[in-house]
């Protein structure tokens, strides 16, 4: 994800400077020399689901960049005023138009180099009919043997799917903490 | 947490307007009419630990607002370029000057009304000597019977401590997903 440096103060519009604030902080922050606002930049959460229908898993073919045309689990940036599970459910509706029951948290995947934490929940589909939104070319169910491993959009999706099939073969789903 | 509205574009300094972007988004965003930057506002992660020494748990008495003088588990905002566990360990060093071994993720607590997700890891202290930083008045070990429940700073700390003692009495620690 592209995060350009902050150039101007969001509160007063003055040009900011990057320096260590005087409040005991130890990190460089964009500080406003006029109104003294400190602009913190923090990691973002990406929330999504592993939606299942019998032996099959739902993937979405991306209609947007990055990774246009590649396959992913339904997921997106968590918004204000929602919980992690609510955000994961919202993205599953938006990207796949799926009907489902939310289940347990399945993976927490740290992607520190881009400042993201990905959280995937298992979800039980209640229909095999989908109505994907504009961000998705196609929403489709895959058997494990059909997963297009060479066309998976993101590493977080890949490790979550790998863990899902590993757990399923053991007959027990855990909660997995992964750094990629 | 106070999140004032964005008034000026962080890229070009122009006054922003709050509107729904033209890219298929459905939410109001601060959009720059000059350079077209969209300013997203997303939840923040707070990461911390439940540090244990025998039957005791380490709490820190806050030397900063909010909740100055009240007790909390060591925790703070996750930074860029770290994982959730690395952030939790960093905060435990900064706030308590503790020595410890990190253990499993213990709670994920959604605080949707303030746009936060709190993640607490269990940690095994390797010393009962602490060297708290400037954000902490005192770092001290408490037996369950000594926990100052009326002086706990945050609800996320409270539910995490309650779950910790409940799990300990059962002899098994799980991973708990809580909305407060």
PDB file of N, CA and C in Angstrom, chain A residues 10-100:
ATOM      1  N   UNK A  10      -3.603  18.643   8.753  1.00  0.00           N
ATOM      2  CA  UNK A  10      -5.016  18.427   8.447  1.00  0.00           C
ATOM      3  C   UNK A  10      -5.927  19.351   9.254  1.00  0.00           C
ATOM      4  N   UNK A  11      -5.383  19.982  10.286  1.00  0.00           N
ATOM      5  CA  UNK A  11      -6.194  20.880  11.103  1.00  0.00           C
ATOM      6  C   UNK A  11      -6.119  22.335  10.657  1.00  0.00           C
ATOM      7  N   UNK A  12      -4.921  22.791  10.214  1.00  0.00           N
ATOM      8  CA  UNK A  12      -4.806  24.218   9.862  1.00  0.00           C
ATOM      9  C   UNK A  12      -4.224  24.469   8.484  1.00  0.00           C
ATOM     10  N   UNK A  13      -3.763  23.423   7.772  1.00  0.00           N
ATOM     11  CA  UNK A  13      -3.284  23.595   6.406  1.00  0.00           C
ATOM     12  C   UNK A  13      -1.847  24.064   6.279  1.00  0.00           C
ATOM     13  N   UNK A  14      -1.142  24.287   7.404  1.00  0.00           N
ATOM     14  CA  UNK A  14       0.269  24.706   7.332  1.00  0.00           C
ATOM     15  C   UNK A  14       1.144  23.532   6.899  1.00  0.00           C
ATOM     16  N   UNK A  15       2.310  23.822   6.324  1.00  0.00           N
ATOM     17  CA  UNK A  15       3.268  22.770   5.986  1.00  0.00           C
ATOM     18  C   UNK A  15       3.802  22.140   7.268  1.00  0.00           C
ATOM     19  N   UNK A  16       3.837  20.811   7.339  1.00  0.00           N
ATOM     20  CA  UNK A  16       4.322  20.130   8.542  1.00  0.00           C
ATOM     21  C   UNK A  16       5.829  19.881   8.442  1.00  0.00           C
ATOM     22  N   UNK A  17       6.443  19.577   9.568  1.00  0.00           N
ATOM     23  CA  UNK A  17       7.835  19.109   9.581  1.00  0.00           C
ATOM     24  C   UNK A  17       7.852  17.748  10.274  1.00  0.00           C
ATOM     25  N   UNK A  18       8.745  16.856   9.822  1.00  0.00           N
ATOM     26  CA  UNK A  18       8.904  15.567  10.491  1.00  0.00           C
ATOM     27  C   UNK A  18       9.962  15.723  11.571  1.00  0.00           C
ATOM     28  N   UNK A  19       9.560  15.537  12.821  1.00  0.00           N
ATOM     29  CA  UNK A  19      10.505  15.602  13.931  1.00  0.00           C
ATOM     30  C   UNK A  19       9.960  14.771  15.093  1.00  0.00           C
ATOM     31  N   UNK A  20      10.808  14.531  16.097  1.00  0.00           N
ATOM     32  CA  UNK A  20      10.354  13.840  17.303  1.00  0.00           C
ATOM     33  C   UNK A  20       9.641  14.848  18.195  1.00  0.00           C
ATOM     34  N   UNK A  21       8.372  14.594  18.521  1.00  0.00           N
ATOM     35  CA  UNK A  21       7.628  15.553  19.368  1.00  0.00           C
ATOM     36  C   UNK A  21       8.290  15.720  20.748  1.00  0.00           C
ATOM     37  N   UNK A  22       7.909  16.790  21.432  1.00  0.00           N
ATOM     38  CA  UNK A  22       8.531  17.124  22.726  1.00  0.00           C
ATOM     39  C   UNK A  22       7.839  16.452  23.907  1.00  0.00           C
ATOM     40  N   UNK A  23       6.921  15.512  23.632  1.00  0.00           N
ATOM     41  CA  UNK A  23       6.095  14.959  24.707  1.00  0.00           C
ATOM     42  C   UNK A  23       6.614  13.626  25.238  1.00  0.00           C
ATOM     43  N   UNK A  24       7.894  13.312  24.974  1.00  0.00           N
ATOM     44  CA  UNK A  24       8.439  12.038  25.440  1.00  0.00           C
ATOM     45  C   UNK A  24       8.416  10.964  24.366  1.00  0.00           C
ATOM     46  N   UNK A  25       7.815  11.256  23.230  1.00  0.00           N
ATOM     47  CA  UNK A  25       7.776  10.327  22.098  1.00  0.00           C
ATOM     48  C   UNK A  25       9.210  10.048  21.632  1.00  0.00           C
ATOM     49  N   UNK A  26       9.388   8.926  20.946  1.00  0.00           N
ATOM     50  CA  UNK A  26      10.727   8.584  20.448  1.00  0.00           C
ATOM     51  C   UNK A  26      10.743   8.431  18.926  1.00  0.00           C
ATOM     52  N   UNK A  27       9.603   8.672  18.282  1.00  0.00           N
ATOM     53  CA  UNK A  27       9.509   8.442  16.829  1.00  0.00           C
ATOM     54  C   UNK A  27       9.267   9.737  16.070  1.00  0.00           C
ATOM     55  N   UNK A  28       9.766   9.759  14.820  1.00  0.00           N
ATOM     56  CA  UNK A  28       9.508  10.902  13.941  1.00  0.00           C
ATOM     57  C   UNK A  28       8.023  10.954  13.612  1.00  0.00           C
ATOM     58  N   UNK A  29       7.439  12.139  13.767  1.00  0.00           N
ATOM     59  CA  UNK A  29       6.032  12.338  13.407  1.00  0.00           C
ATOM     60  C   UNK A  29       5.930  13.611  12.568  1.00  0.00           C
ATOM     61  N   UNK A  30       4.869  13.686  11.769  1.00  0.00           N
ATOM     62  CA  UNK A  30       4.567  14.932  11.065  1.00  0.00           C
ATOM     63  C   UNK A  30       3.951  15.888  12.077  1.00  0.00           C
ATOM     64  N   UNK A  31       4.682  16.957  12.407  1.00  0.00           N
ATOM     65  CA  UNK A  31       4.245  17.895  13.441  1.00  0.00           C
ATOM     66  C   UNK A  31       3.979  19.250  12.780  1.00  0.00           C
ATOM     67  N   UNK A  32       2.870  19.891  13.174  1.00  0.00           N
ATOM     68  CA  UNK A  32       2.541  21.204  12.618  1.00  0.00           C
ATOM     69  C   UNK A  32       3.224  22.292  13.445  1.00  0.00           C
ATOM     70  N   UNK A  33       4.080  23.113  12.810  1.00  0.00           N
ATOM     71  CA  UNK A  33       4.762  24.173  13.562  1.00  0.00           C
ATOM     72  C   UNK A  33       3.812  25.310  13.939  1.00  0.00           C
ATOM     73  N   UNK A  34       2.647  25.392  13.271  1.00  0.00           N
ATOM     74  CA  UNK A  34       1.706  26.491  13.550  1.00  0.00           C
ATOM     75  C   UNK A  34       0.745  26.131  14.681  1.00  0.00           C
ATOM     76  N   UNK A  35       0.000  25.024  14.543  1.00  0.00           N
ATOM     77  CA  UNK A  35      -1.026  24.694  15.557  1.00  0.00           C
ATOM     78  C   UNK A  35      -0.596  23.530  16.447  1.00  0.00           C
ATOM     79  N   UNK A  36       0.614  22.953  16.193  1.00  0.00           N
ATOM     80  CA  UNK A  36       1.211  21.922  17.050  1.00  0.00           C
ATOM     81  C   UNK A  36       0.497  20.570  17.006  1.00  0.00           C
ATOM     82  N   UNK A  37      -0.405  20.373  16.027  1.00  0.00           N
ATOM     83  CA  UNK A  37      -1.014  19.049  15.866  1.00  0.00           C
ATOM     84  C   UNK A  37       0.062  18.030  15.489  1.00  0.00           C
ATOM     85  N   UNK A  38       0.024  16.873  16.141  1.00  0.00           N
ATOM     86  CA  UNK A  38       0.905  15.752  15.787  1.00  0.00           C
ATOM     87  C   UNK A  38       0.075  14.776  14.965  1.00  0.00           C
ATOM     88  N   UNK A  39       0.562  14.403  13.778  1.00  0.00           N
ATOM     89  CA  UNK A  39      -0.167  13.511  12.874  1.00  0.00           C
ATOM     90  C   UNK A  39       0.429  12.114  12.978  1.00  0.00           C
ATOM     91  N   UNK A  40      -0.264  11.223  13.652  1.00  0.00           N
ATOM     92  CA  UNK A  40       0.205   9.848  13.813  1.00  0.00           C
ATOM     93  C   UNK A  40      -0.196   9.026  12.596  1.00  0.00           C
ATOM     94  N   UNK A  41       0.683   8.113  12.215  1.00  0.00           N
ATOM     95  CA  UNK A  41       0.369   7.174  11.131  1.00  0.00           C
ATOM     96  C   UNK A  41       0.504   5.769  11.700  1.00  0.00           C
ATOM     97  N   UNK A  42      -0.562   4.999  11.598  1.00  0.00           N
ATOM     98  CA  UNK A  42      -0.619   3.684  12.260  1.00  0.00           C
ATOM     99  C   UNK A  42      -1.057   2.595  11.292  1.00  0.00           C
ATOM    100  N   UNK A  43      -0.830   1.342  11.674  1.00  0.00           N
ATOM    101  CA  UNK A  43      -1.243   0.226  10.810  1.00  0.00           C
ATOM    102  C   UNK A  43      -2.758   0.196  10.587  1.00  0.00           C
ATOM    103  N   UNK A  44      -3.140  -0.426   9.491  1.00  0.00           N
ATOM    104  CA  UNK A  44      -4.553  -0.581   9.134  1.00  0.00           C
ATOM    105  C   UNK A  44      -4.951  -2.045   9.251  1.00  0.00           C
ATOM    106  N   UNK A  45      -6.194  -2.279   9.625  1.00  0.00           N
ATOM    107  CA  UNK A  45      -6.732  -3.637   9.649  1.00  0.00           C
ATOM    108  C   UNK A  45      -7.469  -3.942   8.354  1.00  0.00           C
ATOM    109  N   UNK A  46      -7.213  -5.125   7.812  1.00  0.00           N
ATOM    110  CA  UNK A  46      -7.969  -5.666   6.685  1.00  0.00           C
ATOM    111  C   UNK A  46      -8.762  -6.848   7.245  1.00  0.00           C
ATOM    112  N   UNK A  47     -10.075  -6.851   7.019  1.00  0.00           N
ATOM    113  CA  UNK A  47     -10.942  -7.867   7.610  1.00  0.00           C
ATOM    114  C   UNK A  47     -11.699  -8.613   6.520  1.00  0.00           C
ATOM    115  N   UNK A  48     -11.807  -9.924   6.669  1.00  0.00           N
ATOM    116  CA  UNK A  48     -12.469 -10.715   5.635  1.00  0.00           C
ATOM    117  C   UNK A  48     -12.907 -12.064   6.156  1.00  0.00           C
ATOM    118  N   UNK A  49     -13.376 -12.898   5.234  1.00  0.00           N
ATOM    119  CA  UNK A  49     -13.898 -14.213   5.619  1.00  0.00           C
ATOM    120  C   UNK A  49     -13.345 -15.317   4.723  1.00  0.00           C
ATOM    121  N   UNK A  50     -13.463 -16.541   5.238  1.00  0.00           N
ATOM    122  CA  UNK A  50     -13.278 -17.774   4.459  1.00  0.00           C
ATOM    123  C   UNK A  50     -14.665 -18.402   4.374  1.00  0.00           C
ATOM    124  N   UNK A  51     -15.427 -18.094   3.288  1.00  0.00           N
ATOM    125  CA  UNK A  51     -16.809 -18.565   3.202  1.00  0.00           C
ATOM    126  C   UNK A  51     -16.857 -19.979   2.618  1.00  0.00           C
ATOM    127  N   UNK A  52     -17.562 -20.882   3.310  1.00  0.00           N
ATOM    128  CA  UNK A  52     -17.590 -22.299   2.904  1.00  0.00           C
ATOM    129  C   UNK A  52     -18.987 -22.750   2.537  1.00  0.00           C
ATOM    130  N   UNK A  53     -19.027 -23.628   1.536  1.00  0.00           N
ATOM    131  CA  UNK A  53     -20.278 -24.263   1.100  1.00  0.00           C
ATOM    132  C   UNK A  53     -19.947 -25.729   0.857  1.00  0.00           C
ATOM    133  N   UNK A  54     -20.317 -26.577   1.802  1.00  0.00           N
ATOM    134  CA  UNK A  54     -19.916 -27.981   1.696  1.00  0.00           C
ATOM    135  C   UNK A  54     -18.391 -28.072   1.673  1.00  0.00           C
ATOM    136  N   UNK A  55     -17.856 -28.760   0.666  1.00  0.00           N
ATOM    137  CA  UNK A  55     -16.404 -28.916   0.545  1.00  0.00           C
ATOM    138  C   UNK A  55     -15.741 -27.750  -0.171  1.00  0.00           C
ATOM    139  N   UNK A  56     -16.530 -26.739  -0.513  1.00  0.00           N
ATOM    140  CA  UNK A  56     -15.998 -25.668  -1.367  1.00  0.00           C
ATOM    141  C   UNK A  56     -15.808 -24.364  -0.608  1.00  0.00           C
ATOM    142  N   UNK A  57     -14.878 -23.561  -1.136  1.00  0.00           N
ATOM    143  CA  UNK A  57     -14.576 -22.245  -0.572  1.00  0.00           C
ATOM    144  C   UNK A  57     -14.853 -21.188  -1.642  1.00  0.00           C
ATOM    145  N   UNK A  58     -15.391 -20.056  -1.194  1.00  0.00           N
ATOM    146  CA  UNK A  58     -15.731 -18.973  -2.114  1.00  0.00           C
ATOM    147  C   UNK A  58     -14.541 -18.046  -2.326  1.00  0.00           C
ATOM    148  N   UNK A  59     -14.177 -17.829  -3.579  1.00  0.00           N
ATOM    149  CA  UNK A  59     -13.165 -16.822  -3.917  1.00  0.00           C
ATOM    150  C   UNK A  59     -13.777 -15.787  -4.861  1.00  0.00           C
ATOM    151  N   UNK A  60     -13.180 -14.592  -4.833  1.00  0.00           N
ATOM    152  CA  UNK A  60     -13.636 -13.495  -5.694  1.00  0.00           C
ATOM    153  C   UNK A  60     -12.502 -13.094  -6.630  1.00  0.00           C
ATOM    154  N   UNK A  61     -12.836 -12.913  -7.915  1.00  0.00           N
ATOM    155  CA  UNK A  61     -11.869 -12.459  -8.915  1.00  0.00           C
ATOM    156  C   UNK A  61     -11.904 -10.941  -8.931  1.00  0.00           C
ATOM    157  N   UNK A  62     -10.757 -10.322  -8.659  1.00  0.00           N
ATOM    158  CA  UNK A  62     -10.729  -8.884  -8.423  1.00  0.00           C
ATOM    159  C   UNK A  62     -10.962  -8.070  -9.702  1.00  0.00           C
ATOM    160  N   UNK A  63     -11.871  -7.091  -9.575  1.00  0.00           N
ATOM    161  CA  UNK A  63     -12.168  -6.171 -10.678  1.00  0.00           C
ATOM    162  C   UNK A  63     -11.497  -4.820 -10.446  1.00  0.00           C
ATOM    163  N   UNK A  64     -10.601  -4.759  -9.453  1.00  0.00           N
ATOM    164  CA  UNK A  64      -9.919  -3.506  -9.110  1.00  0.00           C
ATOM    165  C   UNK A  64      -8.441  -3.772  -8.896  1.00  0.00           C
ATOM    166  N   UNK A  65      -7.646  -2.707  -9.027  1.00  0.00           N
ATOM    167  CA  UNK A  65      -6.239  -2.781  -8.659  1.00  0.00           C
ATOM    168  C   UNK A  65      -6.109  -2.637  -7.157  1.00  0.00           C
ATOM    169  N   UNK A  66      -5.085  -3.119  -6.482  1.00  0.00           N
ATOM    170  CA  UNK A  66      -4.025  -3.924  -7.099  1.00  0.00           C
ATOM    171  C   UNK A  66      -4.484  -5.360  -7.349  1.00  0.00           C
ATOM    172  N   UNK A  67      -3.713  -6.072  -8.178  1.00  0.00           N
ATOM    173  CA  UNK A  67      -3.961  -7.497  -8.446  1.00  0.00           C
ATOM    174  C   UNK A  67      -5.281  -7.715  -9.183  1.00  0.00           C
ATOM    175  N   UNK A  68      -5.582  -6.818 -10.116  1.00  0.00           N
ATOM    176  CA  UNK A  68      -6.758  -6.965 -10.980  1.00  0.00           C
ATOM    177  C   UNK A  68      -6.735  -8.345 -11.644  1.00  0.00           C
ATOM    178  N   UNK A  69      -7.885  -9.035 -11.640  1.00  0.00           N
ATOM    179  CA  UNK A  69      -8.002 -10.316 -12.337  1.00  0.00           C
ATOM    180  C   UNK A  69      -7.534 -11.513 -11.544  1.00  0.00           C
ATOM    181  N   UNK A  70      -6.920 -11.284 -10.377  1.00  0.00           N
ATOM    182  CA  UNK A  70      -6.493 -12.418  -9.528  1.00  0.00           C
ATOM    183  C   UNK A  70      -7.584 -12.716  -8.490  1.00  0.00           C
ATOM    184  N   UNK A  71      -7.456 -13.896  -7.867  1.00  0.00           N
ATOM    185  CA  UNK A  71      -8.486 -14.382  -6.953  1.00  0.00           C
ATOM    186  C   UNK A  71      -8.122 -14.107  -5.499  1.00  0.00           C
ATOM    187  N   UNK A  72      -9.151 -13.783  -4.702  1.00  0.00           N
ATOM    188  CA  UNK A  72      -8.920 -13.486  -3.293  1.00  0.00           C
ATOM    189  C   UNK A  72     -10.117 -13.907  -2.451  1.00  0.00           C
ATOM    190  N   UNK A  73      -9.892 -14.052  -1.165  1.00  0.00           N
ATOM    191  CA  UNK A  73     -11.011 -14.153  -0.235  1.00  0.00           C
ATOM    192  C   UNK A  73     -11.634 -12.774  -0.082  1.00  0.00           C
ATOM    193  N   UNK A  74     -12.947 -12.698   0.146  1.00  0.00           N
ATOM    194  CA  UNK A  74     -13.552 -11.376   0.342  1.00  0.00           C
ATOM    195  C   UNK A  74     -12.970 -10.692   1.577  1.00  0.00           C
ATOM    196  N   UNK A  75     -12.442  -9.493   1.410  1.00  0.00           N
ATOM    197  CA  UNK A  75     -11.779  -8.766   2.499  1.00  0.00           C
ATOM    198  C   UNK A  75     -11.547  -7.326   2.076  1.00  0.00           C
ATOM    199  N   UNK A  76     -11.408  -6.459   3.062  1.00  0.00           N
ATOM    200  CA  UNK A  76     -11.127  -5.057   2.764  1.00  0.00           C
ATOM    201  C   UNK A  76     -10.808  -4.305   4.041  1.00  0.00           C
ATOM    202  N   UNK A  77     -10.558  -3.011   3.916  1.00  0.00           N
ATOM    203  CA  UNK A  77     -10.155  -2.221   5.080  1.00  0.00           C
ATOM    204  C   UNK A  77     -11.310  -2.067   6.067  1.00  0.00           C
ATOM    205  N   UNK A  78     -10.998  -2.317   7.321  1.00  0.00           N
ATOM    206  CA  UNK A  78     -11.957  -2.090   8.407  1.00  0.00           C
ATOM    207  C   UNK A  78     -12.289  -0.604   8.488  1.00  0.00           C
ATOM    208  N   UNK A  79     -13.569  -0.300   8.711  1.00  0.00           N
ATOM    209  CA  UNK A  79     -14.030   1.085   8.804  1.00  0.00           C
ATOM    210  C   UNK A  79     -14.291   1.468  10.265  1.00  0.00           C
ATOM    211  N   UNK A  80     -14.395   2.783  10.513  1.00  0.00           N
ATOM    212  CA  UNK A  80     -14.830   3.256  11.825  1.00  0.00           C
ATOM    213  C   UNK A  80     -16.257   2.773  12.093  1.00  0.00           C
ATOM    214  N   UNK A  81     -16.603   2.679  13.365  1.00  0.00           N
ATOM    215  CA  UNK A  81     -17.974   2.340  13.786  1.00  0.00           C
ATOM    216  C   UNK A  81     -18.393   0.923  13.433  1.00  0.00           C
ATOM    217  N   UNK A  82     -17.423   0.023  13.320  1.00  0.00           N
ATOM    218  CA  UNK A  82     -17.776  -1.385  13.158  1.00  0.00           C
ATOM    219  C   UNK A  82     -16.744  -2.214  13.918  1.00  0.00           C
ATOM    220  N   UNK A  83     -17.148  -3.446  14.285  1.00  0.00           N
ATOM    221  CA  UNK A  83     -16.203  -4.376  14.879  1.00  0.00           C
ATOM    222  C   UNK A  83     -15.468  -5.107  13.763  1.00  0.00           C
ATOM    223  N   UNK A  84     -14.433  -5.854  14.135  1.00  0.00           N
ATOM    224  CA  UNK A  84     -13.688  -6.630  13.134  1.00  0.00           C
ATOM    225  C   UNK A  84     -14.610  -7.616  12.425  1.00  0.00           C
ATOM    226  N   UNK A  85     -15.478  -8.285  13.170  1.00  0.00           N
ATOM    227  CA  UNK A  85     -16.382  -9.264  12.558  1.00  0.00           C
ATOM    228  C   UNK A  85     -17.436  -8.574  11.690  1.00  0.00           C
ATOM    229  N   UNK A  86     -17.940  -7.429  12.142  1.00  0.00           N
ATOM    230  CA  UNK A  86     -18.901  -6.678  11.324  1.00  0.00           C
ATOM    231  C   UNK A  86     -18.266  -6.222  10.017  1.00  0.00           C
ATOM    232  N   UNK A  87     -17.023  -5.783  10.075  1.00  0.00           N
ATOM    233  CA  UNK A  87     -16.325  -5.367   8.860  1.00  0.00           C
ATOM    234  C   UNK A  87     -16.106  -6.539   7.914  1.00  0.00           C
ATOM    235  N   UNK A  88     -15.727  -7.682   8.467  1.00  0.00           N
ATOM    236  CA  UNK A  88     -15.514  -8.881   7.644  1.00  0.00           C
ATOM    237  C   UNK A  88     -16.817  -9.290   6.950  1.00  0.00           C
ATOM    238  N   UNK A  89     -17.939  -9.211   7.687  1.00  0.00           N
ATOM    239  CA  UNK A  89     -19.246  -9.547   7.104  1.00  0.00           C
ATOM    240  C   UNK A  89     -19.617  -8.535   6.020  1.00  0.00           C
ATOM    241  N   UNK A  90     -19.402  -7.252   6.287  1.00  0.00           N
ATOM    242  CA  UNK A  90     -19.717  -6.211   5.298  1.00  0.00           C
ATOM    243  C   UNK A  90     -18.946  -6.432   3.998  1.00  0.00           C
ATOM    244  N   UNK A  91     -17.656  -6.720   4.107  1.00  0.00           N
ATOM    245  CA  UNK A  91     -16.853  -6.936   2.898  1.00  0.00           C
ATOM    246  C   UNK A  91     -17.346  -8.162   2.117  1.00  0.00           C
ATOM    247  N   UNK A  92     -17.825  -9.166   2.830  1.00  0.00           N
ATOM    248  CA  UNK A  92     -18.295 -10.388   2.168  1.00  0.00           C
ATOM    249  C   UNK A  92     -19.585 -10.123   1.401  1.00  0.00           C
ATOM    250  N   UNK A  93     -20.414  -9.247   1.961  1.00  0.00           N
ATOM    251  CA  UNK A  93     -21.620  -8.818   1.241  1.00  0.00           C
ATOM    252  C   UNK A  93     -21.233  -7.950   0.046  1.00  0.00           C
ATOM    253  N   UNK A  94     -20.360  -6.970   0.262  1.00  0.00           N
ATOM    254  CA  UNK A  94     -20.009  -6.025  -0.804  1.00  0.00           C
ATOM    255  C   UNK A  94     -19.323  -6.716  -1.977  1.00  0.00           C
ATOM    256  N   UNK A  95     -18.378  -7.611  -1.667  1.00  0.00           N
ATOM    257  CA  UNK A  95     -17.545  -8.174  -2.731  1.00  0.00           C
ATOM    258  C   UNK A  95     -18.152  -9.415  -3.374  1.00  0.00           C
ATOM    259  N   UNK A  96     -18.980 -10.144  -2.635  1.00  0.00           N
ATOM    260  CA  UNK A  96     -19.514 -11.397  -3.176  1.00  0.00           C
ATOM    261  C   UNK A  96     -21.042 -11.432  -3.221  1.00  0.00           C
ATOM    262  N   UNK A  97     -21.712 -10.532  -2.505  1.00  0.00           N
ATOM    263  CA  UNK A  97     -23.168 -10.618  -2.426  1.00  0.00           C
ATOM    264  C   UNK A  97     -23.605 -11.957  -1.853  1.00  0.00           C
ATOM    265  N   UNK A  98     -22.822 -12.462  -0.909  1.00  0.00           N
ATOM    266  CA  UNK A  98     -23.080 -13.794  -0.356  1.00  0.00           C
ATOM    267  C   UNK A  98     -24.031 -13.719   0.832  1.00  0.00           C
ATOM    268  N   UNK A  99     -24.702 -14.840   1.103  1.00  0.00           N
ATOM    269  CA  UNK A  99     -25.506 -15.007   2.315  1.00  0.00           C
ATOM    270  C   UNK A  99     -24.816 -16.048   3.182  1.00  0.00           C
ATOM    271  N   UNK A 100     -24.656 -15.754   4.468  1.00  0.00           N
ATOM    272  CA  UNK A 100     -23.780 -16.590   5.286  1.00  0.00           C
ATOM    273  C   UNK A 100     -24.021 -16.332   6.764  1.00  0.00           C
TER     274      UNK A 100
END
